PDB file of C-alpha atoms in Angstrom:
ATOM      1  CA  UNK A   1      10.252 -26.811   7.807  1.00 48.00           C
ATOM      2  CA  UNK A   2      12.327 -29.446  10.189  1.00 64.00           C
ATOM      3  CA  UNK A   3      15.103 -26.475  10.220  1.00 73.00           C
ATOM      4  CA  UNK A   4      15.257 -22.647  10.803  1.00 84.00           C
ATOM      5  CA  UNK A   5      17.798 -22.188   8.185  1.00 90.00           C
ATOM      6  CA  UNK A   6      14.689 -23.536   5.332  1.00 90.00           C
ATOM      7  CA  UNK A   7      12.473 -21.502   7.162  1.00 86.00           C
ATOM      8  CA  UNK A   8      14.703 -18.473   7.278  1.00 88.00           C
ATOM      9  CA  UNK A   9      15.170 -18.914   3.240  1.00 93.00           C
ATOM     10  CA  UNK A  10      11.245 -19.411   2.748  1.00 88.00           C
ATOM     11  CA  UNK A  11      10.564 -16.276   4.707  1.00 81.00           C
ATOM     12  CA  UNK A  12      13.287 -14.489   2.690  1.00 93.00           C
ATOM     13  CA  UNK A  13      11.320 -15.419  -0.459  1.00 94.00           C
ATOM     14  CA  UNK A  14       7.944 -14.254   0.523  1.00 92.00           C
ATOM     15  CA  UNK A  15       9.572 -10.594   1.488  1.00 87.00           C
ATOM     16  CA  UNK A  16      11.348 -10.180  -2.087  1.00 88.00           C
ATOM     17  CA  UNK A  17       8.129 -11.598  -3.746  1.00 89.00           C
ATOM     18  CA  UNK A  18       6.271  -8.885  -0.918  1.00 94.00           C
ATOM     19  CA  UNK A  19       8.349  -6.053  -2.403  1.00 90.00           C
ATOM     20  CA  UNK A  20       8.126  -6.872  -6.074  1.00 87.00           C
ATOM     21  CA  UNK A  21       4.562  -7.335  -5.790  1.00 93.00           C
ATOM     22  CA  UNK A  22       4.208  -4.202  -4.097  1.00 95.00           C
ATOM     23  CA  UNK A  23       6.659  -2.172  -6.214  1.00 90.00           C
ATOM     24  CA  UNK A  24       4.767  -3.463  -9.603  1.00 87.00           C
ATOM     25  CA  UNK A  25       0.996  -2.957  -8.477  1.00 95.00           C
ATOM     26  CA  UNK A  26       2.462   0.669  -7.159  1.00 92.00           C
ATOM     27  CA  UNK A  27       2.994   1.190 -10.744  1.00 87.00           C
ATOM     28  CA  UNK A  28       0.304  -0.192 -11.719  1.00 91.00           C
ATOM     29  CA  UNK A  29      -1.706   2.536  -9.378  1.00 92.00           C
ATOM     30  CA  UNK A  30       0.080   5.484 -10.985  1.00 91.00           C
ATOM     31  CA  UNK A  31      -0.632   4.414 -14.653  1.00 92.00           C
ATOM     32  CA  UNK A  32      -4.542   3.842 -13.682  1.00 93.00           C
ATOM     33  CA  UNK A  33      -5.263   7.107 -11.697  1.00 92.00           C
ATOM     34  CA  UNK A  34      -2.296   9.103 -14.031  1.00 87.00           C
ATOM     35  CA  UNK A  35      -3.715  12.295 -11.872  1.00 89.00           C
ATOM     36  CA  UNK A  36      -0.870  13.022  -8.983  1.00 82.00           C
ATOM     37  CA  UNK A  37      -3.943  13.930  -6.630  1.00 89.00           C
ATOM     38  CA  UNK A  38      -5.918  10.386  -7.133  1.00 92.00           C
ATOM     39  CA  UNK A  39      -2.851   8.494  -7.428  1.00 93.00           C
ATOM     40  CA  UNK A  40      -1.983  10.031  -3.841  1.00 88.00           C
ATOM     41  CA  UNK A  41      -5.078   8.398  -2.627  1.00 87.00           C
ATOM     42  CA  UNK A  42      -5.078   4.995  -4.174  1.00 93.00           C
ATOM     43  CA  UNK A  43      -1.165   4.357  -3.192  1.00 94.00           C
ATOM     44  CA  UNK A  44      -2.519   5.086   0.328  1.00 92.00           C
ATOM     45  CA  UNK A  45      -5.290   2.352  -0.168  1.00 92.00           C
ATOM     46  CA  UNK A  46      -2.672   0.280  -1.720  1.00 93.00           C
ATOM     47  CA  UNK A  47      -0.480   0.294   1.027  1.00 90.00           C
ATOM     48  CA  UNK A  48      -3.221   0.293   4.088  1.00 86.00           C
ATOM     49  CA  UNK A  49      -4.032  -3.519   1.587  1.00 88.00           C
ATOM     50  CA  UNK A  50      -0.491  -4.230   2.263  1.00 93.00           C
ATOM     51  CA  UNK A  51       0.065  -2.902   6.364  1.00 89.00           C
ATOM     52  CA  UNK A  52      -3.109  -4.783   6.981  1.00 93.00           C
ATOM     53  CA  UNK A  53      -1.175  -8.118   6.766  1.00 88.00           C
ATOM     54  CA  UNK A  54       2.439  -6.995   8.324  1.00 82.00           C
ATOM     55  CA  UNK A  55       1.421  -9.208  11.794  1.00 86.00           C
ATOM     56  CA  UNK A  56       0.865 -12.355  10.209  1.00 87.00           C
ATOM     57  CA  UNK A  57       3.300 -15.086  10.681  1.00 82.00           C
ATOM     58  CA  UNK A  58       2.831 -18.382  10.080  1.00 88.00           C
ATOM     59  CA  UNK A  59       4.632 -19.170   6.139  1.00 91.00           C
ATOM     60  CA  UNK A  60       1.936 -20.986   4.901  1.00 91.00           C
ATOM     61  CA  UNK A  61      -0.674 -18.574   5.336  1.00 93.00           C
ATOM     62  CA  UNK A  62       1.352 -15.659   3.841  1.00 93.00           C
ATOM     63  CA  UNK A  63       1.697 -17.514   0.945  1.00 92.00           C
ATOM     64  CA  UNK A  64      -1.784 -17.769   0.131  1.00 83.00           C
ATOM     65  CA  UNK A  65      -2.430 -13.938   0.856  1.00 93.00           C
ATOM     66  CA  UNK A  66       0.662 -13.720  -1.525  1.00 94.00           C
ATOM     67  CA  UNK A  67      -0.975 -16.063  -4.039  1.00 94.00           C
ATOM     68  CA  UNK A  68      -4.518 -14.263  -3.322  1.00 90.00           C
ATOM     69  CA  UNK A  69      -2.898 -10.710  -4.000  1.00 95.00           C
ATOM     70  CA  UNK A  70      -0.848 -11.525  -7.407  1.00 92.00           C
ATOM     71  CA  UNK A  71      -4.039 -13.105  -8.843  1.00 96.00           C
ATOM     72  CA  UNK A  72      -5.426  -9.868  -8.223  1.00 86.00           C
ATOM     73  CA  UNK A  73      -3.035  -8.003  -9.510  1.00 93.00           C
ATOM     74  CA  UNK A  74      -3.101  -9.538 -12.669  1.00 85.00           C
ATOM     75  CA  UNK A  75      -6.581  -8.487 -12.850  1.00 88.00           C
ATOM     76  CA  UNK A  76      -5.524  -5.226 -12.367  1.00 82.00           C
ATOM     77  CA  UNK A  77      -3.015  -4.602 -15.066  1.00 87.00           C
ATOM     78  CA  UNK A  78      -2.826  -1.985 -16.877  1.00 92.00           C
ATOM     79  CA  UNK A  79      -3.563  -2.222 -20.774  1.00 93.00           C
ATOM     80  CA  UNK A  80      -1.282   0.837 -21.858  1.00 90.00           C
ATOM     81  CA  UNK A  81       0.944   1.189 -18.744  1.00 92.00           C
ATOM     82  CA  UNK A  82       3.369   4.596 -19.197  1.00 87.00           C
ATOM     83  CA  UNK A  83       6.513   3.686 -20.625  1.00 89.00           C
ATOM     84  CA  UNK A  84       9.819   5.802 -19.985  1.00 86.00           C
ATOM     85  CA  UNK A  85      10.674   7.552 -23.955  1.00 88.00           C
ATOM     86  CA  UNK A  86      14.080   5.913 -24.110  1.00 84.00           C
ATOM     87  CA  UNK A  87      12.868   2.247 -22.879  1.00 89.00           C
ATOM     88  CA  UNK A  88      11.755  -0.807 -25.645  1.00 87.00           C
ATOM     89  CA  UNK A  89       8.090  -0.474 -26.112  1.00 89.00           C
ATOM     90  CA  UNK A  90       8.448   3.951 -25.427  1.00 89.00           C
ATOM     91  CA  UNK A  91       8.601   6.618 -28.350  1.00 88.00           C
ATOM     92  CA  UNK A  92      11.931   7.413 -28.916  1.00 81.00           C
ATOM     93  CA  UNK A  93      13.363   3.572 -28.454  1.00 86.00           C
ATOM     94  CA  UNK A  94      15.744   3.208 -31.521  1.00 81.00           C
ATOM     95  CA  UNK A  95      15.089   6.432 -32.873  1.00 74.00           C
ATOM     96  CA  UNK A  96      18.015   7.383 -34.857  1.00 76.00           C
ATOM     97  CA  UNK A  97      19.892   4.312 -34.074  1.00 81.00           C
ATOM     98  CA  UNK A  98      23.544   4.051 -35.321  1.00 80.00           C
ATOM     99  CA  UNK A  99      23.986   2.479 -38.722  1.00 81.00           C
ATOM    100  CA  UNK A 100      25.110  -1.508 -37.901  1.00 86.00           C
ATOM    101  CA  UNK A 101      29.059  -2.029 -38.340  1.00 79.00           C
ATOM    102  CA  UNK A 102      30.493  -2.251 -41.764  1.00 89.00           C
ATOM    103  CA  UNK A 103      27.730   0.296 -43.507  1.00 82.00           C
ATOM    104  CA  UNK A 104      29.778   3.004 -44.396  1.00 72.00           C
ATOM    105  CA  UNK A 105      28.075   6.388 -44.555  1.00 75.00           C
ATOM    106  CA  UNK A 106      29.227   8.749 -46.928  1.00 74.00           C
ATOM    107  CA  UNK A 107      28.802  12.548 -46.191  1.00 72.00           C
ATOM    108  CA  UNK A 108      29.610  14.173 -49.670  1.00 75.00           C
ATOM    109  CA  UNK A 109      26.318  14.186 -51.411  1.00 71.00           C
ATOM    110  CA  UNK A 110      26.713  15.765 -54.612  1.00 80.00           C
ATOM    111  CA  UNK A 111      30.686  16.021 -54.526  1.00 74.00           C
ATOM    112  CA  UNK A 112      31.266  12.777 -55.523  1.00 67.00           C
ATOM    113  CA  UNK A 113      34.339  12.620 -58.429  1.00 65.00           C
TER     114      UNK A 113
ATOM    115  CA  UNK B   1       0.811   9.856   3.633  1.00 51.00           C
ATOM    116  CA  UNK B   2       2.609   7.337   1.824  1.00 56.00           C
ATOM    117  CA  UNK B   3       2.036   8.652  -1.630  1.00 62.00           C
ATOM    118  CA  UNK B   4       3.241  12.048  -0.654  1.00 64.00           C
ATOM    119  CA  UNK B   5       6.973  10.539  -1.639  1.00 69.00           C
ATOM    120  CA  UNK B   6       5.954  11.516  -4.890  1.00 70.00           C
ATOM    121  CA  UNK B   7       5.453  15.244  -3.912  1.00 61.00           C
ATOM    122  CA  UNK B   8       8.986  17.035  -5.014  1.00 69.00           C
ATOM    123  CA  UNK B   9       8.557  16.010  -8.540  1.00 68.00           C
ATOM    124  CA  UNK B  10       5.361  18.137  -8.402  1.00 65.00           C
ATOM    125  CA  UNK B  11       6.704  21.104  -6.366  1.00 64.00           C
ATOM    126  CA  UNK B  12       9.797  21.865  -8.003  1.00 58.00           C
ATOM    127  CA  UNK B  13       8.139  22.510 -10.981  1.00 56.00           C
ATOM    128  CA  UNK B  14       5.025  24.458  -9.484  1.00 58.00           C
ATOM    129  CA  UNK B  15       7.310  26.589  -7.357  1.00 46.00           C
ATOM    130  CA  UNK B  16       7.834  28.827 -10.383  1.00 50.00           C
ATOM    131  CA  UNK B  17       4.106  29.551 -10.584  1.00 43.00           C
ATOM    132  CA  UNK B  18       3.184  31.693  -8.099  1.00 49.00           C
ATOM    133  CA  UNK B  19       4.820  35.275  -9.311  1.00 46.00           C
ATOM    134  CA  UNK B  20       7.082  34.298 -12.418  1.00 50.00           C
ATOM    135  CA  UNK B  21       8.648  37.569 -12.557  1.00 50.00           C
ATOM    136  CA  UNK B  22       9.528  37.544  -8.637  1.00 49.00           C
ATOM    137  CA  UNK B  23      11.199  33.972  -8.866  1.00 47.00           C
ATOM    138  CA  UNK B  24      12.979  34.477 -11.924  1.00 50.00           C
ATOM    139  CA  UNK B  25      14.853  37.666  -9.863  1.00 50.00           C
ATOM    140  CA  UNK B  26      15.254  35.919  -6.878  1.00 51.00           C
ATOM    141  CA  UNK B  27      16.870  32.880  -8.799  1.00 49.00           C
ATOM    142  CA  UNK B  28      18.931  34.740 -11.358  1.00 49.00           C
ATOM    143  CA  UNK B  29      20.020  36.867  -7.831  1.00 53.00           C
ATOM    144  CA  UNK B  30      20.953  33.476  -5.994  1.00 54.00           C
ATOM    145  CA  UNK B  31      22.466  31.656  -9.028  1.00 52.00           C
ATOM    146  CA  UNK B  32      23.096  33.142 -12.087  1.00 56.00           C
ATOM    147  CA  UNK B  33      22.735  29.975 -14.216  1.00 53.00           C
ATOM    148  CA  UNK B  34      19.956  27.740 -12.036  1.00 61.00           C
ATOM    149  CA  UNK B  35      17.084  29.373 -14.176  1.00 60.00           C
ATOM    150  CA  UNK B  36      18.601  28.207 -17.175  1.00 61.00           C
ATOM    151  CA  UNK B  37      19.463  24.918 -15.785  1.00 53.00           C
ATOM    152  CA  UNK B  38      15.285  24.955 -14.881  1.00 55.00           C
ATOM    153  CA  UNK B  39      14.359  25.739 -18.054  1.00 59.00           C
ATOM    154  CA  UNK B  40      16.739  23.326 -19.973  1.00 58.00           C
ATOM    155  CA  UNK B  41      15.895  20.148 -18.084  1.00 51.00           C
ATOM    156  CA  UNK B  42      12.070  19.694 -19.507  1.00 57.00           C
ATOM    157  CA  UNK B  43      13.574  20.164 -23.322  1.00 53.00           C
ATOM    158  CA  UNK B  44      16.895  17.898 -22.804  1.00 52.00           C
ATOM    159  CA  UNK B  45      17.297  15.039 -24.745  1.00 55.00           C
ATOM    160  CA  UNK B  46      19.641  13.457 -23.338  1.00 48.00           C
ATOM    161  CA  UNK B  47      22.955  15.315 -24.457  1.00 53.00           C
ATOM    162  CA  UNK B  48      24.113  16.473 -21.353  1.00 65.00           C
ATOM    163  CA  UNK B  49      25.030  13.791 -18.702  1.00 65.00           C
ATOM    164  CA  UNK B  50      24.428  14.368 -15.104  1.00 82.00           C
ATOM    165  CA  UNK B  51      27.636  15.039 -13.062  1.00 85.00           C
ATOM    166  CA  UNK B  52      28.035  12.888  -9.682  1.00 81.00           C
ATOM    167  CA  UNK B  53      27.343  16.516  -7.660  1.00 87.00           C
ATOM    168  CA  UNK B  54      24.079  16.659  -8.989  1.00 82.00           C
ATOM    169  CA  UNK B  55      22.924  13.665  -8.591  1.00 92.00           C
ATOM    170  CA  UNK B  56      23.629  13.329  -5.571  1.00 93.00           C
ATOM    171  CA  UNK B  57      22.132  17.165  -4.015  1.00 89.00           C
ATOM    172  CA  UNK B  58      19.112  15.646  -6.314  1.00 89.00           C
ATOM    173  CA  UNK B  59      19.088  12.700  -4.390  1.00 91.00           C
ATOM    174  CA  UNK B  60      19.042  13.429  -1.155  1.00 91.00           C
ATOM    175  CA  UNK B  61      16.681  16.249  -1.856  1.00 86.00           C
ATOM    176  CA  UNK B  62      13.912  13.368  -3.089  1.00 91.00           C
ATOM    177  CA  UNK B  63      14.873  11.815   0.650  1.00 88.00           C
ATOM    178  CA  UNK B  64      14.366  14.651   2.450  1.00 89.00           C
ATOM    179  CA  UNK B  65      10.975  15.562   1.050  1.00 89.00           C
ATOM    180  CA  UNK B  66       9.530  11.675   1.610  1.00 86.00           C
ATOM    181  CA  UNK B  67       7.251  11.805   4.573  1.00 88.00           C
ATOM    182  CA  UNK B  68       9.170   9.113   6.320  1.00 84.00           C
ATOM    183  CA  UNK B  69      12.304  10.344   6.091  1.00 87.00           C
ATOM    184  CA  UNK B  70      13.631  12.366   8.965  1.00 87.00           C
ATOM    185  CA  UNK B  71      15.562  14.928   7.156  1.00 90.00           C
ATOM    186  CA  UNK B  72      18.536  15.256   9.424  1.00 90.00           C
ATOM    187  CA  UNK B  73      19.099  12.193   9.154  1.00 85.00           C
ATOM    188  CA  UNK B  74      19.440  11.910   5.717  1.00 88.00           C
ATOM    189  CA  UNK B  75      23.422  11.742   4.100  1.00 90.00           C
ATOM    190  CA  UNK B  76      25.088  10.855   1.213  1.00 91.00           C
ATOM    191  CA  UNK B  77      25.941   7.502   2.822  1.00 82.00           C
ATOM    192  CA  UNK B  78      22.402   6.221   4.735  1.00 91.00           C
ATOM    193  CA  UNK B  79      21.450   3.142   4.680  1.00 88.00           C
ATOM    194  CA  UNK B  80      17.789   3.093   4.252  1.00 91.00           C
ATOM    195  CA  UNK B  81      16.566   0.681   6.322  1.00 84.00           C
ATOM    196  CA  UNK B  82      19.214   0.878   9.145  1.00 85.00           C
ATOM    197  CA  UNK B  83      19.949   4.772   9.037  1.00 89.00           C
ATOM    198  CA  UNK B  84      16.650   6.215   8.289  1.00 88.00           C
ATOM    199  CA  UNK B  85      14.248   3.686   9.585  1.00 91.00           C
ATOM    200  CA  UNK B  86      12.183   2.943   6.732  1.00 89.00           C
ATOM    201  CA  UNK B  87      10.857  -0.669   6.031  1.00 88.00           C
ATOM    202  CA  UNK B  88      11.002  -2.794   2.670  1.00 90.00           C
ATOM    203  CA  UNK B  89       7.826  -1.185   1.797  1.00 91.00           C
ATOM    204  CA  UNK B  90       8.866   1.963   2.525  1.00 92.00           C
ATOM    205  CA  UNK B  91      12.212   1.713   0.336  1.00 91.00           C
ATOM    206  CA  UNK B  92       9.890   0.796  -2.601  1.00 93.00           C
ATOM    207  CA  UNK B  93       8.457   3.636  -2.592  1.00 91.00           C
ATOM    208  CA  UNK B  94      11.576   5.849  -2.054  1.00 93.00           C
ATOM    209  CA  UNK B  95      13.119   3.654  -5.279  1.00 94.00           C
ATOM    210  CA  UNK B  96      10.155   4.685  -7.132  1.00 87.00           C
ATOM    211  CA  UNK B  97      10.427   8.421  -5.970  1.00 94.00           C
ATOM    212  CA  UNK B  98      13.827   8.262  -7.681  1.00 93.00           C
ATOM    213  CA  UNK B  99      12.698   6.707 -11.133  1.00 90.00           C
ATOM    214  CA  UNK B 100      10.499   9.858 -11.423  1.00 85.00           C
ATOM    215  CA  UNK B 101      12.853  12.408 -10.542  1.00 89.00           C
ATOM    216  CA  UNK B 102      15.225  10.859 -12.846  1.00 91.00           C
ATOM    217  CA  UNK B 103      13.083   9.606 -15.814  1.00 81.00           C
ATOM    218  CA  UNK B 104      14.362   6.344 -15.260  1.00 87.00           C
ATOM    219  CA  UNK B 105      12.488   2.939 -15.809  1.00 82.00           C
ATOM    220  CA  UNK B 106      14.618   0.635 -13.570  1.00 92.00           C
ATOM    221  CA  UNK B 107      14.245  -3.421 -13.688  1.00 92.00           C
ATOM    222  CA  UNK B 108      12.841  -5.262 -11.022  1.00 89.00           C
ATOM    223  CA  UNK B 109      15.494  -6.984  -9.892  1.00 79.00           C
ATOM    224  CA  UNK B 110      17.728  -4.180 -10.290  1.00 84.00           C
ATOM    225  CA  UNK B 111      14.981  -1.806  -7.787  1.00 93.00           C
ATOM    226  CA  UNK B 112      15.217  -4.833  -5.523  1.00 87.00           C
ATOM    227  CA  UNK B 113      18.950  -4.676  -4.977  1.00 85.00           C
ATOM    228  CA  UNK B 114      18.925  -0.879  -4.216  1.00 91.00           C
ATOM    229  CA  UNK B 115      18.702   0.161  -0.741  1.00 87.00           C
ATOM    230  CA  UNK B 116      21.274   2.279   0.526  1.00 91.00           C
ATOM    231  CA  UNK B 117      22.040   6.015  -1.044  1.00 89.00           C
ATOM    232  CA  UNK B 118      25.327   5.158  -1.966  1.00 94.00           C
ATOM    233  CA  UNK B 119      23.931   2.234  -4.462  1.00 91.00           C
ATOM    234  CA  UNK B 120      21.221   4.561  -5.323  1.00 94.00           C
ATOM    235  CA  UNK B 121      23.854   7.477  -6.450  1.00 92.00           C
ATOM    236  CA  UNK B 122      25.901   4.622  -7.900  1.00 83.00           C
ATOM    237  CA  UNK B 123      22.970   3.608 -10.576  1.00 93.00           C
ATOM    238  CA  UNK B 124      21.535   7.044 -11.601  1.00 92.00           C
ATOM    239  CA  UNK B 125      25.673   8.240 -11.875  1.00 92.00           C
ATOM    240  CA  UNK B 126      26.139   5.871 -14.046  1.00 87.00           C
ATOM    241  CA  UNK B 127      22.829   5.377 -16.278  1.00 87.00           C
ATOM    242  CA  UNK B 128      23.567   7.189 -19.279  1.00 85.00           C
ATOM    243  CA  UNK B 129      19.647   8.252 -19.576  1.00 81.00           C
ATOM    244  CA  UNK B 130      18.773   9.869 -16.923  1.00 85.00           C
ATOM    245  CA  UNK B 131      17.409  13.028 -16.917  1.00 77.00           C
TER     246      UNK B 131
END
């Protein structure tokens, strides 16, 4: 803290870890209320949680609300969150993958000589 | 209202609704292939890519419906914090908007590192899924 370049790096960190936080219990929000209509409501809940801290300046306080607001958001996971088809963990994730290299697959079933 | 970023998603597919007969003249009047292009989209799977054009008029049409966003402002080259005036916050939210329009899941870090249109066109141009 003896230098603003340390301090400008600290505060740096806290607004990525701000934005991630924000982006994943945003997420979060949309896989719990799934309805567009309650979702609409709880982002806007989510985000008055968020403005109501945008004044506060001093580092070592915001990193305790930062601290304070990812343990809660681990409460607040989602069991079954949505996952995009095409992603690992979604329906169609190595559906129909390509056959690995070498394998050889032969289209003339029944015409062999 | 924050969440209303979320809103075009929901109206470009209610839009059709209202008199079915109606739209599908008006659109088939307009553009002779944008009804088909509407009905393709929710049964792709994946075949056709998205040219640059697209999404890009997609895009900025996701900006100009986000409550924030002044929609005069918005061009294929803002910069979302300095040209449109949104905050950090604010760009989360219009990164999100995007993932839905697009049917993209996009990593943290990744989300993080967009905030500008141009960086935004130059992901979902070149993601081979989206939608």
């Amino acid at each position: 803290m003896a230098t603003s370049a340390g301090f400008l790096a600290r505060r740096a960190a806290q607004k990525e870890r701000v934005r991630l936080l924000y982006r994943r219990a945003l997420k979060d929000t949309l896989n719990w209320a799934v309805h567009r209509h309650l979702f609409y409501q709880d982002a806007s809940d989510l985000r008055e949680k968020f403005e109501a801290n945008r004044d506060v300046d001093n580092p070592d306080v915001i990193d305790r609300l930062i601290d304070d607001a990812e343990a809660q958001y681990r409460n607040f996971q989602h069991p079954d969150p949505y996952i995009v088809p095409w992603a690992p963990g979604g329906s169609k994730f190595t559906r129909n993958p390509p056959p690995p290299k070498g394998i050889e697959i032969i289209y003339n079933y029944g015409k062999e000589d | 209202m924050a969440a209303a970023a979320l809103r075009p998603a929901i109206l470009r597919r209610i839009r059709l609704s209202p008199s079915p007969a109606a739209a599908a003249g008006a659109a088939a009047a307009s553009q002779p292939h944008a009804l088909a292009r509407w009905l393709a989209r929710p049964m792709s799977s994946h075949d056709a890519h998205l040219t640059r054009d697209e999404v890009v008029d997609r895009l900025l049409d996701v900006l100009k419906c986000h409550p924030k966003v002044d929609p005069s402002k918005v061009s294929p080259e803002a910069h979302f914090e300095k040209d449109l005036g949104l905050d950090s916050l604010d760009t989360v939210e219009v990164v999100m908007a995007i993932e839905e329009e697009f049917k993209l899941e996009i990593p943290d870090q990744e989300a993080d590192k967009i905030d500008s249109l141009p960086l935004a066109i130059e992901y979902v141009a070149n993601h081979p899924m989206a939608a």
